[in-house]
Tab-separated table of N, CA and C in Angstrom:
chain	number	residue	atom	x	y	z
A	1	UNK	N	20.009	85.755	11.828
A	1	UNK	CA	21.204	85.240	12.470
A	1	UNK	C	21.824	84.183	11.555
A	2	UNK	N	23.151	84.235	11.092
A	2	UNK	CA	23.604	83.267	10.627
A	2	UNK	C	24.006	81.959	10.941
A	3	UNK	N	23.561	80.906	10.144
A	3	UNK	CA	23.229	79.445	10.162
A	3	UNK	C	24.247	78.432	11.107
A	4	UNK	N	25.660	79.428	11.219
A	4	UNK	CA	26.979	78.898	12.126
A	4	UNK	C	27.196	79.899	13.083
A	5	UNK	N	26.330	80.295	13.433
A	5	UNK	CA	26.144	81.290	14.623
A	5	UNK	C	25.467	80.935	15.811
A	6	UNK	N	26.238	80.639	17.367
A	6	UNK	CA	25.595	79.657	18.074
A	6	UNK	C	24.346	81.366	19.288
A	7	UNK	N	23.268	80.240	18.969
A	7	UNK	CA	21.936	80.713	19.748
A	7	UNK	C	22.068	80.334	21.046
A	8	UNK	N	22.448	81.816	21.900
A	8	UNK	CA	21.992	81.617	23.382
A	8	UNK	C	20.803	81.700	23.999
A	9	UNK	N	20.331	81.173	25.334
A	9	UNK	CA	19.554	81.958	26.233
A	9	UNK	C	19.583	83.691	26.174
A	10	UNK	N	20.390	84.066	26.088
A	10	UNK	CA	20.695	85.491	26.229
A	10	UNK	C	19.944	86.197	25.029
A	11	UNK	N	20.320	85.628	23.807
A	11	UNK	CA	19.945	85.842	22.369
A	11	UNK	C	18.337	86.590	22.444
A	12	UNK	N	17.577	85.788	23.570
A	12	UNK	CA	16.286	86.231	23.822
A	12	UNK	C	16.040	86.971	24.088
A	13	UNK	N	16.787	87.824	24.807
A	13	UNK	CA	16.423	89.013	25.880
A	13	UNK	C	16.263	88.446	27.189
A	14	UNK	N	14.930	88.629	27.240
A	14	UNK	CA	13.818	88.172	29.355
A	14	UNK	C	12.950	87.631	28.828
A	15	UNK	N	12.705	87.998	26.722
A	15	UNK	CA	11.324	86.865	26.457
A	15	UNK	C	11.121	84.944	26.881
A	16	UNK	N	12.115	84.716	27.135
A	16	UNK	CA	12.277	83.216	27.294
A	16	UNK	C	11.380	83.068	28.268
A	17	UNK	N	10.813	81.873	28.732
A	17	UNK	CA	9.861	81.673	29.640
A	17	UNK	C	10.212	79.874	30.194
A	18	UNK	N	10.541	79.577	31.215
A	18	UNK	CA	10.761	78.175	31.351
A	18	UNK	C	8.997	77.429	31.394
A	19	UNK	N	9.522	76.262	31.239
A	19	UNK	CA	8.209	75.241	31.635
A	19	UNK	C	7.530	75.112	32.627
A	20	UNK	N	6.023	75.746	32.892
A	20	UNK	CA	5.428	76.191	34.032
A	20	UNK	C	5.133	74.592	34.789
A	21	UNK	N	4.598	73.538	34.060
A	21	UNK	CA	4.292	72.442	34.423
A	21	UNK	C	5.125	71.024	34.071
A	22	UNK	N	6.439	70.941	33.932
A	22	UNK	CA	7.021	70.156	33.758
A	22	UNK	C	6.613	68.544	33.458
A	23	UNK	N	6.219	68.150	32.357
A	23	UNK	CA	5.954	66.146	32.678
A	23	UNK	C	7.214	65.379	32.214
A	24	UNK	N	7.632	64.287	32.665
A	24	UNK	CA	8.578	63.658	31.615
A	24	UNK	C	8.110	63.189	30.462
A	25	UNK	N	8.591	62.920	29.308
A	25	UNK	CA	7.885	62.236	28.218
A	25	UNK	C	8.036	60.970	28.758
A	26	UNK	N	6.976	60.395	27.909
A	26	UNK	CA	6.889	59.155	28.172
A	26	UNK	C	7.416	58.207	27.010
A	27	UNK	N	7.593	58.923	25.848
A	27	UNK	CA	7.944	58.516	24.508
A	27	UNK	C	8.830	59.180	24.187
A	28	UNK	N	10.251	58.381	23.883
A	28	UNK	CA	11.361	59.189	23.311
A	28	UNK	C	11.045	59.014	21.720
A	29	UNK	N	12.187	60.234	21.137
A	29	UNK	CA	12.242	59.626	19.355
A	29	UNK	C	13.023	58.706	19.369
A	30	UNK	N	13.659	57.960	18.982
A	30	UNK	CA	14.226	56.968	18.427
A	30	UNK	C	15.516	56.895	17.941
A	31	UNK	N	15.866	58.405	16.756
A	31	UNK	CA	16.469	58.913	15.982
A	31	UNK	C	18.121	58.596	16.830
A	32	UNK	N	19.267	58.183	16.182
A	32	UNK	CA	20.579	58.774	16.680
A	32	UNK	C	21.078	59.240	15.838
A	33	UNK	N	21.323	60.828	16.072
A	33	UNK	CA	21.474	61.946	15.649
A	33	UNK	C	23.291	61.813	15.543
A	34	UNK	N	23.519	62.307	14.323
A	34	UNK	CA	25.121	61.924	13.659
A	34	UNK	C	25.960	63.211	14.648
A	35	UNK	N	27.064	62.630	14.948
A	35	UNK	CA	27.952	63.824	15.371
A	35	UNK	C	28.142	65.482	15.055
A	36	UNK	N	28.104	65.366	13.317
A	36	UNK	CA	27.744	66.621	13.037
A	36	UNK	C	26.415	67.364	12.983
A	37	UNK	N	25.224	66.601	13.016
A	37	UNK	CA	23.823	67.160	13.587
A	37	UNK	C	23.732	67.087	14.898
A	38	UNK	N	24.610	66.913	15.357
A	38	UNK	CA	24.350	67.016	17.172
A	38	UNK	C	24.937	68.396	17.498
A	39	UNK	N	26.291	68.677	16.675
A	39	UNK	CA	27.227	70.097	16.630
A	39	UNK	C	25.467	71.064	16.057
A	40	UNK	N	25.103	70.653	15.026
A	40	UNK	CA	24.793	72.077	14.532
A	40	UNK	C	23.150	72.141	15.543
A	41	UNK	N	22.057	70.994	16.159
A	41	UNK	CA	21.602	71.065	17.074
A	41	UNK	C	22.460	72.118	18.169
A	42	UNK	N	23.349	71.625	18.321
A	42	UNK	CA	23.875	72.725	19.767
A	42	UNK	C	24.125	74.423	19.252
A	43	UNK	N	23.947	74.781	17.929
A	43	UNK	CA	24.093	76.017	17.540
A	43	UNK	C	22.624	76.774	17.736
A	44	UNK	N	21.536	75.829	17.507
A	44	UNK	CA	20.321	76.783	18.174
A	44	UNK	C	19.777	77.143	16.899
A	45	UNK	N	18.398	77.627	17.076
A	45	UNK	CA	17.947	77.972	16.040
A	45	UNK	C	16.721	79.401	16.760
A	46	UNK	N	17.164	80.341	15.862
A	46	UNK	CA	16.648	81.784	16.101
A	46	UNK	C	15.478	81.888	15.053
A	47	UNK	N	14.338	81.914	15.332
A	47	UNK	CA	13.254	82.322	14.368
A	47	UNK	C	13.541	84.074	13.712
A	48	UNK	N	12.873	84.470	12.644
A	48	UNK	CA	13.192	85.581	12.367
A	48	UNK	C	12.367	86.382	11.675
A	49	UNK	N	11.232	85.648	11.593
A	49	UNK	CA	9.687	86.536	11.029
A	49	UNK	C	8.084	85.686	11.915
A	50	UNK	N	7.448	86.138	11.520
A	50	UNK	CA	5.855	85.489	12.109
A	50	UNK	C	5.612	84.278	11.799
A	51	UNK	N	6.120	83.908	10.496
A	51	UNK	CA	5.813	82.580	10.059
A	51	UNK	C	6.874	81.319	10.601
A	52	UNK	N	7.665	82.050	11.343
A	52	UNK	CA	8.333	80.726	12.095
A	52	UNK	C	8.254	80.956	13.520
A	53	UNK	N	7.774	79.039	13.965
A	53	UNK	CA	7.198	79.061	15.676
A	53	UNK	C	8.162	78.973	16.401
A	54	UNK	N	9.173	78.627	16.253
A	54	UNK	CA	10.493	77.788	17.290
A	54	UNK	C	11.971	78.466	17.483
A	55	UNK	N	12.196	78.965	18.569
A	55	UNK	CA	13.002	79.207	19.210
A	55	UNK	C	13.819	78.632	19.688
A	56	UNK	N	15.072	77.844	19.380
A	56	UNK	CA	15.944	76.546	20.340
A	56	UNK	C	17.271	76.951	20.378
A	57	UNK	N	17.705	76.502	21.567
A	57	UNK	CA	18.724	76.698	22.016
A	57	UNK	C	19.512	75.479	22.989
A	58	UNK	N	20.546	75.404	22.994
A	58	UNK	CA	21.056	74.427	23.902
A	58	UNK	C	21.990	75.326	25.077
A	59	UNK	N	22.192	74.437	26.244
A	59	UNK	CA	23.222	74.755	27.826
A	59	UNK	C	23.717	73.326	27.612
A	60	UNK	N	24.835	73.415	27.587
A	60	UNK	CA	25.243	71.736	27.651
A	60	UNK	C	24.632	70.714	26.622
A	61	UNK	N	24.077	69.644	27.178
A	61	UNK	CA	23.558	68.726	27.056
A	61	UNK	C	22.106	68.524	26.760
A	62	UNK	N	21.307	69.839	27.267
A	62	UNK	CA	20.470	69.882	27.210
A	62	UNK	C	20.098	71.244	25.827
A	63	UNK	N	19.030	70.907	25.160
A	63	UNK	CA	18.581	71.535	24.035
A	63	UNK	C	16.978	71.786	24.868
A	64	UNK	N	16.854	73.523	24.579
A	64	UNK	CA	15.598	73.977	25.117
A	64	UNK	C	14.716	74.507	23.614
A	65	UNK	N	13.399	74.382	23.691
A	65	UNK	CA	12.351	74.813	22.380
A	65	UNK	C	11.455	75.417	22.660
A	66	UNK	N	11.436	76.741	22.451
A	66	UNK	CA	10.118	77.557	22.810
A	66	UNK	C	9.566	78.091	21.506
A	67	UNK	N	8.312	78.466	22.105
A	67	UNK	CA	7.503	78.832	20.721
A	67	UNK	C	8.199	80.281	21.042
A	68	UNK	N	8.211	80.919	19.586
A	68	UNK	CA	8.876	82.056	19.509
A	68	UNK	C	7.796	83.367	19.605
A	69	UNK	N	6.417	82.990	19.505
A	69	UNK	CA	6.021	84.402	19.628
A	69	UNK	C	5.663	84.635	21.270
A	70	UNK	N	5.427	83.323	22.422
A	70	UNK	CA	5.324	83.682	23.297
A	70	UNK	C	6.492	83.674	24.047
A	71	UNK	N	7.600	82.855	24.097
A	71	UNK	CA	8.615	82.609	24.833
A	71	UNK	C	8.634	81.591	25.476
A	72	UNK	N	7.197	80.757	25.407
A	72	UNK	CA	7.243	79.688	26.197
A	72	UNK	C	7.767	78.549	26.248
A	73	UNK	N	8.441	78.256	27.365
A	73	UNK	CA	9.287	76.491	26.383
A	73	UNK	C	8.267	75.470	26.590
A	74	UNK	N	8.236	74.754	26.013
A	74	UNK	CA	7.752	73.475	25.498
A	74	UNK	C	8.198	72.476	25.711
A	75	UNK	N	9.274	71.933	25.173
A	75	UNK	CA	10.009	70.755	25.503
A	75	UNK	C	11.298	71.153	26.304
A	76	UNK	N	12.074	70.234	26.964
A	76	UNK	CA	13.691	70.227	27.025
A	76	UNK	C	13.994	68.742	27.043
A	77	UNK	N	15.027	68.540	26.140
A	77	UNK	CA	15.797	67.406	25.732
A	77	UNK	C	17.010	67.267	26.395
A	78	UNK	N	17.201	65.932	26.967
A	78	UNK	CA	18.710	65.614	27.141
A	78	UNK	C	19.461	64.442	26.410
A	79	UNK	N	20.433	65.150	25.704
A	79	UNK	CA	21.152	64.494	24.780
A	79	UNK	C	22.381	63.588	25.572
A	80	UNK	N	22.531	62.402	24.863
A	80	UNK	CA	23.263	61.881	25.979
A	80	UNK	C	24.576	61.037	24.588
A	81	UNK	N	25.632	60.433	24.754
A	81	UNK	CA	26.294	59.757	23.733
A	81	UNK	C	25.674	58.631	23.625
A	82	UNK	N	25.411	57.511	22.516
A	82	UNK	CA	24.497	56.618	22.083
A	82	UNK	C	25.586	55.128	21.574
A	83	UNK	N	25.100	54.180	22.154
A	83	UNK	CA	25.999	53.376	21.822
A	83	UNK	C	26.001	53.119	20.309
A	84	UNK	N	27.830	53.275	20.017
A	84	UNK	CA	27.769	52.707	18.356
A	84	UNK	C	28.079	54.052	18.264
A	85	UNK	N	27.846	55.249	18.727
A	85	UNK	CA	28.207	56.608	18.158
A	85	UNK	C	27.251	57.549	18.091
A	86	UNK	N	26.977	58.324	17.713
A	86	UNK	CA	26.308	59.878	17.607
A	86	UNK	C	25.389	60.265	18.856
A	87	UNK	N	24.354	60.738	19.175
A	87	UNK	CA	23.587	61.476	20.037
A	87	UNK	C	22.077	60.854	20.038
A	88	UNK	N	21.673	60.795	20.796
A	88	UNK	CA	20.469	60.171	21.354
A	88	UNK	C	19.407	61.600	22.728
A	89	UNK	N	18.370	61.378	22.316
A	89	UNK	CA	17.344	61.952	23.503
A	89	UNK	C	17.573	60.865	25.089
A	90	UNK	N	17.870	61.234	25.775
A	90	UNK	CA	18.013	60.012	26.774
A	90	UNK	C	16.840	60.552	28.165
A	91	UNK	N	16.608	61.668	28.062
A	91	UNK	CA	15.726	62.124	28.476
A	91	UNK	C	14.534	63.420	28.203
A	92	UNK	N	13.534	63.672	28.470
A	92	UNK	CA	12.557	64.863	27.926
A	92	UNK	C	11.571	65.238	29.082
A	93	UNK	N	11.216	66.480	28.825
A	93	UNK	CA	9.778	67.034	29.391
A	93	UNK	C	9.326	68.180	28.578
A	94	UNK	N	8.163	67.945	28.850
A	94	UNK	CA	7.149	68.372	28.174
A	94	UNK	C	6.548	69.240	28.901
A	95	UNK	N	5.876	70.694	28.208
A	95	UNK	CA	5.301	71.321	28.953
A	95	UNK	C	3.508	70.620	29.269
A	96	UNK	N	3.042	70.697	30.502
A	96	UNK	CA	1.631	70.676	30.566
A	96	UNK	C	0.482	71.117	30.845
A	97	UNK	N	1.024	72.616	30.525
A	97	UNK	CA	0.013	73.700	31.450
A	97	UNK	C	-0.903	73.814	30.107
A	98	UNK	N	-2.099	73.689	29.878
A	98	UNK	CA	-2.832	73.787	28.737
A	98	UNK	C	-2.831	75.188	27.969
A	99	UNK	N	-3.112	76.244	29.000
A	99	UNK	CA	-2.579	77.511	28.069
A	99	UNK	C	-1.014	77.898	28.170
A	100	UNK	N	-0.786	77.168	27.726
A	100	UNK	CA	0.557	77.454	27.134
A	100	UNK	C	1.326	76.352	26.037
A	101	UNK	N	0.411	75.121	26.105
A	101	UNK	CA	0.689	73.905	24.870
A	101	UNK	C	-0.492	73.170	24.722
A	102	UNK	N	-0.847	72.972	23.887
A	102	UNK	CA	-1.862	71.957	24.015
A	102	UNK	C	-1.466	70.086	24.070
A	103	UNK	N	-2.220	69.773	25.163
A	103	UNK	CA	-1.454	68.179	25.674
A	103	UNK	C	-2.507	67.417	23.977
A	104	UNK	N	-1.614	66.870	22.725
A	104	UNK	CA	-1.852	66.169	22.274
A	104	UNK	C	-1.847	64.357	22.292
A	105	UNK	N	-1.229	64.703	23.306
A	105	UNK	CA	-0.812	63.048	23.521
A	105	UNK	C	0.804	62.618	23.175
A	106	UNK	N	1.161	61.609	24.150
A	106	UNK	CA	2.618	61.166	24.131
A	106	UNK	C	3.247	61.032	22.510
A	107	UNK	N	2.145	60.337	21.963
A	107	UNK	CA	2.663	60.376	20.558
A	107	UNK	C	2.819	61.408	19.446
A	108	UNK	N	2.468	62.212	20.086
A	108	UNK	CA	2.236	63.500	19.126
A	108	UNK	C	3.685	64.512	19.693
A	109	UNK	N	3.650	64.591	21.160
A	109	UNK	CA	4.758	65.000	21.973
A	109	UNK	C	6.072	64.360	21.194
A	110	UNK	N	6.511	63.105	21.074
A	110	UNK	CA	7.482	62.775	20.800
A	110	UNK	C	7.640	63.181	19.358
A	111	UNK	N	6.659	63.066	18.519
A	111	UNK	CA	6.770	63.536	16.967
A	111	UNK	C	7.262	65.143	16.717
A	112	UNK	N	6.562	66.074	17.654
A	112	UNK	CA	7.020	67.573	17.485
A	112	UNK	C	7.995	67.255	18.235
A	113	UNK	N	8.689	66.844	19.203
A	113	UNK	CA	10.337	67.241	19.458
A	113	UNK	C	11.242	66.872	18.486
A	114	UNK	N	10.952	65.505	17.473
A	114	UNK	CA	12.014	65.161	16.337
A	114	UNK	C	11.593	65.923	15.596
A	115	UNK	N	10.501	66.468	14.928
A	115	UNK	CA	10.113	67.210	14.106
A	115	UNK	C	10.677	68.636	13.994
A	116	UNK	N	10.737	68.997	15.261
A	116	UNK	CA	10.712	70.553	15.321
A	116	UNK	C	12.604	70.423	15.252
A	117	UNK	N	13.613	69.475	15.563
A	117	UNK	CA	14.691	69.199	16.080
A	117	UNK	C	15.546	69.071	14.047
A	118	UNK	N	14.761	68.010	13.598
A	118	UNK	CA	14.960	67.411	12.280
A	118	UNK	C	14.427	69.018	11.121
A	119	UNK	N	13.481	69.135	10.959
A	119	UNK	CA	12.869	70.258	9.747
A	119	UNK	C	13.210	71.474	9.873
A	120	UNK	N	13.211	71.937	11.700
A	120	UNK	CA	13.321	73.596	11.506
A	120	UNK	C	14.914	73.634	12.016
A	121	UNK	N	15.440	72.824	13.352
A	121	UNK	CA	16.799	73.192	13.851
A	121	UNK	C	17.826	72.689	11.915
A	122	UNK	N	17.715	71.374	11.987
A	122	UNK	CA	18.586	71.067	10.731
A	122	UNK	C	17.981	71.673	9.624
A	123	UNK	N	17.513	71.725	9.244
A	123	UNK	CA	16.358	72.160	8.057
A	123	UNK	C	16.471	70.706	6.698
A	124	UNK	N	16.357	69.868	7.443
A	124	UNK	CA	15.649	68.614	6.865
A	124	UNK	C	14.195	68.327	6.013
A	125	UNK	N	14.157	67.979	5.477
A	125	UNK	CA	12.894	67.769	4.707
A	125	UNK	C	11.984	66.776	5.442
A	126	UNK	N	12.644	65.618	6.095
A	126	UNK	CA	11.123	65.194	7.611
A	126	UNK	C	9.968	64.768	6.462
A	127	UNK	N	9.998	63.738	5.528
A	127	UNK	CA	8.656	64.492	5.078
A	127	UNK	C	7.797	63.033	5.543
A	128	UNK	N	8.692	62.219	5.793
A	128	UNK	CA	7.790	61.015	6.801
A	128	UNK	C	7.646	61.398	8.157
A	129	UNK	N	8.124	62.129	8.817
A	129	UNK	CA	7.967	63.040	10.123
A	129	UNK	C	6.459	63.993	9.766
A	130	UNK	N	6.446	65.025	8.973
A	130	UNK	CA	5.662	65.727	7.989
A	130	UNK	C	4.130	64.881	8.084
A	131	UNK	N	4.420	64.338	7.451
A	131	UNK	CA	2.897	62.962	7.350
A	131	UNK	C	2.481	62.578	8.395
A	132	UNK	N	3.387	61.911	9.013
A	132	UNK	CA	2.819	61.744	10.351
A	132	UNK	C	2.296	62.499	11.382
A	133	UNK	N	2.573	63.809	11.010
A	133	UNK	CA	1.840	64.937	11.709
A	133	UNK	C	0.382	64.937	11.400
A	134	UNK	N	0.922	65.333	10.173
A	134	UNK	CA	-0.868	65.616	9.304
A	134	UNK	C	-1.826	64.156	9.641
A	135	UNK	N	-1.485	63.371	9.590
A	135	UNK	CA	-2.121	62.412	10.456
A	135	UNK	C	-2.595	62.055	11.454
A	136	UNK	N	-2.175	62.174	12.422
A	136	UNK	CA	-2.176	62.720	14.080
A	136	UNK	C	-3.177	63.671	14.292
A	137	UNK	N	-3.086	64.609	13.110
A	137	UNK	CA	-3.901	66.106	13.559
A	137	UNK	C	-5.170	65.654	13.064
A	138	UNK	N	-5.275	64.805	11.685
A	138	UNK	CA	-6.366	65.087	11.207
A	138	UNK	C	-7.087	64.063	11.962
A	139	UNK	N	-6.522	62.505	12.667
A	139	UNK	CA	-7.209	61.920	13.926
A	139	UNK	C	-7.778	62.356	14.750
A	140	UNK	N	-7.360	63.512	15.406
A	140	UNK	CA	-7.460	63.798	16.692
A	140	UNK	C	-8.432	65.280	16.283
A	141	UNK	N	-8.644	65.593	15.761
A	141	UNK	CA	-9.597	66.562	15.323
A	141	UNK	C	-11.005	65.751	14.409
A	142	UNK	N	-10.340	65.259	13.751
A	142	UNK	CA	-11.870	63.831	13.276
A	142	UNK	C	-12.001	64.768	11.657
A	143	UNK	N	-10.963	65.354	11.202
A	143	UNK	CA	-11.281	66.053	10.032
A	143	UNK	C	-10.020	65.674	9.007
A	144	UNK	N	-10.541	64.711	8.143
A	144	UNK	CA	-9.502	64.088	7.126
A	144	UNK	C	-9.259	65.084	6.064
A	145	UNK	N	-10.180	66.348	6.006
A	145	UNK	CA	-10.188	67.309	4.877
A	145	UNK	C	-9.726	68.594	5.392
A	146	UNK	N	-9.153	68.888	6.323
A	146	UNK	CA	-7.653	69.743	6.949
A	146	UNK	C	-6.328	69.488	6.043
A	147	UNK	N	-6.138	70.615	5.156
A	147	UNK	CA	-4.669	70.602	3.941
A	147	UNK	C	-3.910	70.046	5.047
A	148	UNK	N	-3.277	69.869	4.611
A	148	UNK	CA	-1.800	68.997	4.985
A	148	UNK	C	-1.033	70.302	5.493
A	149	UNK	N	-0.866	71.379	4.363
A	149	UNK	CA	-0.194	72.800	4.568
A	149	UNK	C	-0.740	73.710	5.670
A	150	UNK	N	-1.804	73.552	6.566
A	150	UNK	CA	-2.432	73.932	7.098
A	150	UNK	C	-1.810	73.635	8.745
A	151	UNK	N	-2.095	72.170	8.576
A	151	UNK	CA	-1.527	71.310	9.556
A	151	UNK	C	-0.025	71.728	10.019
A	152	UNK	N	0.960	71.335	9.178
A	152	UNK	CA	1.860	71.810	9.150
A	152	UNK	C	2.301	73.536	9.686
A	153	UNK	N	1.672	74.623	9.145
A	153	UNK	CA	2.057	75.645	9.441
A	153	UNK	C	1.534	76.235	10.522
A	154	UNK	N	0.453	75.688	11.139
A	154	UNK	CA	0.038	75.828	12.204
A	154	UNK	C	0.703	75.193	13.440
A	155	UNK	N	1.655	74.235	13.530
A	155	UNK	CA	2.127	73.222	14.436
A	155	UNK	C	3.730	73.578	14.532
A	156	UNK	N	4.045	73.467	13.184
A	156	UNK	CA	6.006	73.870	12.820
A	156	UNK	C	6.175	75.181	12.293
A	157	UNK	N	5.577	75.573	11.448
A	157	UNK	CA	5.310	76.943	10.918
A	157	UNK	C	6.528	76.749	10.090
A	158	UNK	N	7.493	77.730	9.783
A	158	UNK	CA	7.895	77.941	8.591
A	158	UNK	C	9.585	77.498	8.793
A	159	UNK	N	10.903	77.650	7.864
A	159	UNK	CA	12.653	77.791	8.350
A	159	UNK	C	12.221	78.841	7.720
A	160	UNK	N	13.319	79.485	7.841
A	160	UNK	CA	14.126	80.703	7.250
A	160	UNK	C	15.056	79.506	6.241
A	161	UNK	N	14.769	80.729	5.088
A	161	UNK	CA	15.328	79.766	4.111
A	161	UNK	C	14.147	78.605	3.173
A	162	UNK	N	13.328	78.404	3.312
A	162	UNK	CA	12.672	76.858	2.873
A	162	UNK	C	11.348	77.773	2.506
């Protein structure tokens, strides 16, 4: 699908799947997202081989992220206007049904929604986003000798393009 080509719900077929267990986040990102990354956020992003996980799409205000090989969503974001200018998360939930995401913790939650929003929707390089993953993972697993590339492609998986 081309890069100025806006991604519907529809785009999916019936694979889409909403959030079986809804939580709010408890941790927003931070980030205020510039006017024109808020436009190309609202264009969606269509995975297009095995090696990419994320499926996103926006209705309004709200931007939805599912993993692409099951359909399941994961997060939904609400984008709201940010004082001073551009776009802000003003609200989130998170999926919490264990087979269907694994609950890493608030801080890890808030890192894959900028992450997955910043590297795969924009196709940003993130690479202090990036680190901080591989960090997180290799904490919370207790294994400092997990590649970095590992981490990564297992969690964000791949763009089209990169």
């Amino acid at each position: 699908m081309p890069a100025d080509e806006h991604v519907l719900r529809s785009s999916f077929s019936d694979r889409i799947q909403p959030i079986s267990t809804p939580r709010a986040m408890l941790i927003l990102p931070r980030r205020i997202w510039s006017d024109d990354c808020w436009r190309r956020i609202q264009l969606g992003y269509s995975s297009s081989d095995m090696d990419e996980k994320w499926d996103v799409f926006a209705e309004g205000d709200v931007v939805f992220l599912h993993r692409s090989w099951t359909g399941n969503g994961v997060f939904e974001a609400t984008f709201a206007p940010a004082n001073g200018g551009g776009w802000q998360i003003a609200k989130a939930v998170v999926e919490r049904d264990p087979e269907r995401y694994r609950n890493d913790g608030d801080e890890y939650d808030c890192l894959m929604l900028e992450l997955v929003l910043s590297a795969i929707v924009l196709g940003e390089p993130a690479k202090v986003l990036r680190e901080k993953l591989v960090e997180l993972t290799r904490k919370r697993s207790g294994n400092t000798e997990v590649p970095a590339g590992v981490v990564q492609h297992s969690a964000l998986g791949l763009r089209s393009g990169s």
